[in-house]
Amino acid sequence: MAGHYFWGTANGTNFLGVYFADGSHAYTGLPHQGLPSCTGSDTGVGTPQGIGAQGCTSYSYNPSTGAVTVGTMQGTYTGGAFTLDNLHLAELTVPKAGSTLAVTFQNVYASGAGSDFSGGFSDLTLASNGRFATASGATVGTLNGDAAVLPADQHGTYRIESSGRLELDFASGTNVVRTIGIDYESGKQPTLRGAMLDSSYYENQAAMSN
């Protein structure tokens, strides 16, 4: 199971993530700034996020029975189907270093109720030429036309590095590193459904409109 990255959700807002770093170590949670190797000091950045997050821990897998133990969690992995603590997990594809994407991801968030309600959206557009644009709230960032008309903190260049590291170099000089795992809908021609960026799920806007 080494090198595989999975995610699942119990209610659409709380997520469980598991990355199998090697043959005996796994990271439970949704890591920031790349997928950790769980060796030496490379055990992840910050506090592990998500359901049952324990960070780096040991795991065991019996291919004969499909039984999986990850830290304190129990489950099965058979025929490509992975269940952990009774929660179904789908596999995320870690893009290859040096690859590019042509997609707009959107995360819609909300919290509270009544007078305490708040919400909004966050967009990230990645272009095949290595450029990106961001948007949030009521603002819109687009790569249609001249990106230079956007504020310097809303566009720049990106690159995908090893271990699922998405590096965003803003025109303002800021560098942001996020963990990216692509969620594909299975089929003869897999559809890019969305992506986990750190501990937030972003949907593919094109898929949302179909």
Short mmCIF file of C-alpha atoms in Angstrom, two decimals:
data_model
loop_
_atom_site.label_atom_id
_atom_site.label_comp_id
_atom_site.label_asym_id
_atom_site.label_seq_id
_atom_site.Cartn_x
_atom_site.Cartn_y
_atom_site.Cartn_z
CA MET A 1 0.00 0.00 0.00
CA ALA A 2 3.06 2.21 0.06
CA GLY A 3 2.64 5.46 -1.85
CA HIS A 4 -1.16 5.41 -1.82
CA TYR A 5 -3.16 8.37 -0.46
CA PHE A 6 -6.82 8.05 0.60
CA TRP A 7 -9.55 10.34 1.88
CA GLY A 8 -13.13 10.06 3.09
CA THR A 9 -15.80 12.13 4.77
CA ALA A 10 -18.46 11.36 7.34
CA ASN A 11 -20.65 14.41 6.71
CA GLY A 12 -19.11 16.51 3.94
CA THR A 13 -17.20 18.77 6.30
CA ASN A 14 -15.08 16.49 8.49
CA PHE A 15 -12.46 14.48 6.60
CA LEU A 16 -10.29 11.43 7.22
CA GLY A 17 -7.03 11.13 5.34
CA VAL A 18 -4.45 8.33 5.24
CA TYR A 19 -1.16 8.35 3.36
CA PHE A 20 0.87 5.13 3.30
CA ALA A 21 4.43 6.43 3.33
CA ASP A 22 6.20 3.07 3.05
CA GLY A 23 5.66 -0.57 3.93
CA SER A 24 5.13 0.03 7.66
CA HIS A 25 4.48 3.74 8.26
CA ALA A 26 1.39 5.78 7.48
CA TYR A 27 0.30 9.35 8.10
CA THR A 28 -3.23 9.66 9.45
CA GLY A 29 -4.71 13.07 8.80
CA LEU A 30 -4.55 15.57 5.95
CA PRO A 31 -0.97 16.87 5.77
CA HIS A 32 0.07 20.39 4.87
CA GLN A 33 3.08 21.33 2.71
CA GLY A 34 3.51 17.89 1.15
CA LEU A 35 3.16 14.23 2.04
CA PRO A 36 5.61 13.23 4.79
CA SER A 37 7.90 10.21 4.53
CA CYS A 38 7.38 9.47 8.24
CA THR A 39 11.11 8.83 8.63
CA GLY A 40 13.56 10.87 10.66
CA SER A 41 12.28 14.40 11.19
CA ASP A 42 9.93 14.31 8.16
CA THR A 43 6.75 13.67 10.12
CA GLY A 44 4.50 16.38 8.72
CA VAL A 45 4.01 20.12 9.22
CA GLY A 46 1.87 21.38 12.09
CA THR A 47 -0.86 19.56 13.98
CA PRO A 48 -2.47 16.65 12.07
CA GLN A 49 -5.90 17.65 10.75
CA GLY A 50 -8.98 15.48 10.28
CA ILE A 51 -10.99 12.65 11.82
CA GLY A 52 -8.86 10.41 14.05
CA ALA A 53 -5.70 12.24 12.94
CA GLN A 54 -2.63 10.80 14.68
CA GLY A 55 0.11 11.94 12.31
CA CYS A 56 2.78 9.35 11.55
CA THR A 57 2.02 5.93 12.96
CA SER A 58 2.62 2.27 12.15
CA TYR A 59 0.31 0.13 10.04
CA SER A 60 -0.11 -3.46 8.98
CA TYR A 61 -1.82 -4.98 5.96
CA ASN A 62 -2.61 -8.63 5.30
CA PRO A 63 -3.17 -9.05 1.53
CA SER A 64 -4.62 -12.52 2.06
CA THR A 65 -7.50 -11.32 4.25
CA GLY A 66 -7.52 -7.61 3.36
CA ALA A 67 -7.25 -6.69 7.05
CA VAL A 68 -5.68 -3.28 7.69
CA THR A 69 -4.65 -1.73 10.99
CA VAL A 70 -3.52 1.90 10.95
CA GLY A 71 -2.54 3.10 14.40
CA THR A 72 -5.68 2.53 16.48
CA MET A 73 -7.99 2.24 13.45
CA GLN A 74 -9.18 -1.03 11.92
CA GLY A 75 -10.42 -1.72 8.40
CA THR A 76 -10.17 -3.71 5.19
CA TYR A 77 -8.68 -3.20 1.74
CA THR A 78 -9.98 -5.62 -0.87
CA GLY A 79 -10.54 -5.27 -4.59
CA GLY A 80 -9.50 -1.63 -4.46
CA ALA A 81 -12.15 -0.80 -1.85
CA PHE A 82 -10.80 0.64 1.40
CA THR A 83 -12.80 0.96 4.60
CA LEU A 84 -11.33 2.23 7.86
CA ASP A 85 -13.29 2.51 11.10
CA ASN A 86 -16.46 1.86 9.03
CA LEU A 87 -15.76 4.84 6.75
CA HIS A 88 -15.26 4.30 3.02
CA LEU A 89 -12.12 5.96 1.69
CA ALA A 90 -11.43 6.87 -1.95
CA GLU A 91 -7.94 7.02 -3.40
CA LEU A 92 -6.39 10.35 -4.31
CA THR A 93 -3.91 10.56 -7.17
CA VAL A 94 -0.68 12.34 -6.33
CA PRO A 95 0.33 14.28 -9.48
CA LYS A 96 3.81 13.70 -10.86
CA ALA A 97 6.51 16.26 -10.22
CA GLY A 98 6.78 18.67 -13.14
CA SER A 99 3.22 18.06 -14.34
CA THR A 100 0.64 20.80 -14.85
CA LEU A 101 -3.15 20.97 -14.73
CA ALA A 102 -5.84 22.93 -16.56
CA VAL A 103 -8.66 23.27 -14.05
CA THR A 104 -10.51 25.64 -11.72
CA PHE A 105 -11.08 24.28 -8.23
CA GLN A 106 -13.68 25.78 -5.89
CA ASN A 107 -14.18 25.34 -2.17
CA VAL A 108 -17.50 26.56 -0.72
CA TYR A 109 -17.54 26.96 3.04
CA ALA A 110 -20.16 27.84 5.63
CA SER A 111 -20.45 27.90 9.41
CA GLY A 112 -22.92 28.90 12.07
CA ALA A 113 -26.64 29.56 11.70
CA GLY A 114 -29.02 32.50 11.81
CA SER A 115 -27.32 35.75 12.71
CA ASP A 116 -24.07 33.84 13.30
CA PHE A 117 -24.00 32.35 9.79
CA SER A 118 -20.99 33.05 7.63
CA GLY A 119 -19.81 31.56 4.36
CA GLY A 120 -18.09 32.16 1.08
CA PHE A 121 -15.95 30.53 -1.57
CA SER A 122 -12.33 30.14 -2.52
CA ASP A 123 -11.21 29.44 -6.09
CA LEU A 124 -7.88 28.30 -7.49
CA THR A 125 -7.37 28.21 -11.26
CA LEU A 126 -4.35 26.27 -12.52
CA ALA A 127 -3.38 26.66 -16.19
CA SER A 128 -1.37 24.26 -18.32
CA ASN A 129 1.29 26.95 -18.91
CA GLY A 130 2.18 27.00 -15.20
CA ARG A 131 0.23 30.11 -14.27
CA PHE A 132 -2.44 30.37 -11.59
CA ALA A 133 -5.08 32.78 -10.29
CA THR A 134 -7.03 32.83 -7.05
CA ALA A 135 -10.38 34.24 -5.98
CA SER A 136 -12.31 34.40 -2.72
CA GLY A 137 -15.52 35.85 -1.35
CA ALA A 138 -17.07 38.11 -3.99
CA THR A 139 -13.84 38.73 -5.90
CA VAL A 140 -13.02 36.91 -9.10
CA GLY A 141 -9.63 35.89 -10.43
CA THR A 142 -9.36 34.60 -13.98
CA LEU A 143 -6.68 33.59 -16.41
CA ASN A 144 -8.77 34.68 -19.38
CA GLY A 145 -6.91 37.64 -20.84
CA ASP A 146 -4.04 39.42 -19.14
CA ALA A 147 -3.27 38.09 -15.65
CA ALA A 148 -1.29 41.27 -14.99
CA VAL A 149 -4.56 43.14 -14.42
CA LEU A 150 -5.13 41.06 -11.31
CA PRO A 151 -3.71 42.21 -7.96
CA ALA A 152 -0.25 40.76 -7.33
CA ASP A 153 -1.61 38.68 -4.44
CA GLN A 154 -4.12 36.91 -6.72
CA HIS A 155 -1.92 35.42 -9.44
CA GLY A 156 1.50 34.00 -10.17
CA THR A 157 3.21 30.82 -11.31
CA TYR A 158 2.99 27.33 -9.86
CA ARG A 159 4.87 24.07 -9.99
CA ILE A 160 4.12 20.59 -8.76
CA GLU A 161 7.00 19.03 -6.86
CA SER A 162 7.51 15.54 -5.45
CA SER A 163 5.45 14.27 -2.50
CA GLY A 164 2.32 16.11 -3.64
CA ARG A 165 3.78 19.58 -3.05
CA LEU A 166 1.97 22.35 -4.94
CA GLU A 167 4.12 25.49 -4.82
CA LEU A 168 2.39 28.78 -5.57
CA ASP A 169 4.71 31.71 -6.29
CA PHE A 170 2.59 34.86 -6.14
CA ALA A 171 3.51 37.94 -8.18
CA SER A 172 3.66 39.77 -4.83
CA GLY A 173 6.68 37.65 -3.83
CA THR A 174 4.80 35.35 -1.43
CA ASN A 175 5.41 31.61 -1.69
CA VAL A 176 2.74 29.18 -0.51
CA VAL A 177 3.14 25.39 -0.42
CA ARG A 178 0.07 23.14 -0.28
CA THR A 179 -0.49 19.41 -0.42
CA ILE A 180 -2.47 18.31 -3.47
CA GLY A 181 -4.23 15.00 -4.08
CA ILE A 182 -6.49 14.66 -7.14
CA ASP A 183 -9.90 13.01 -6.80
CA TYR A 184 -10.83 11.19 -10.01
CA GLU A 185 -14.21 9.61 -10.66
CA SER A 186 -13.51 6.10 -11.92
CA GLY A 187 -14.54 4.99 -15.39
CA LYS A 188 -13.14 4.23 -18.83
CA GLN A 189 -12.24 7.92 -19.05
CA PRO A 190 -11.65 9.06 -15.45
CA THR A 191 -13.18 12.46 -14.69
CA LEU A 192 -11.32 14.95 -12.52
CA ARG A 193 -13.91 15.46 -9.81
CA GLY A 194 -11.94 17.61 -7.39
CA ALA A 195 -8.89 17.75 -5.15
CA MET A 196 -7.83 17.82 -1.55
CA LEU A 197 -5.69 20.92 -0.96
CA ASP A 198 -4.20 20.50 2.50
CA SER A 199 -7.26 19.71 4.64
CA SER A 200 -9.92 21.30 2.39
CA TYR A 201 -11.81 19.70 -0.49
CA TYR A 202 -12.12 21.68 -3.72
CA GLU A 203 -14.52 20.67 -6.49
CA ASN A 204 -13.75 20.92 -10.19
CA GLN A 205 -16.00 23.76 -11.42
CA ALA A 206 -16.36 22.14 -14.84
CA ALA A 207 -17.63 18.94 -13.26
CA MET A 208 -19.98 20.93 -11.01
CA SER A 209 -21.66 22.56 -14.03
CA ASN A 210 -22.25 19.29 -15.89
#
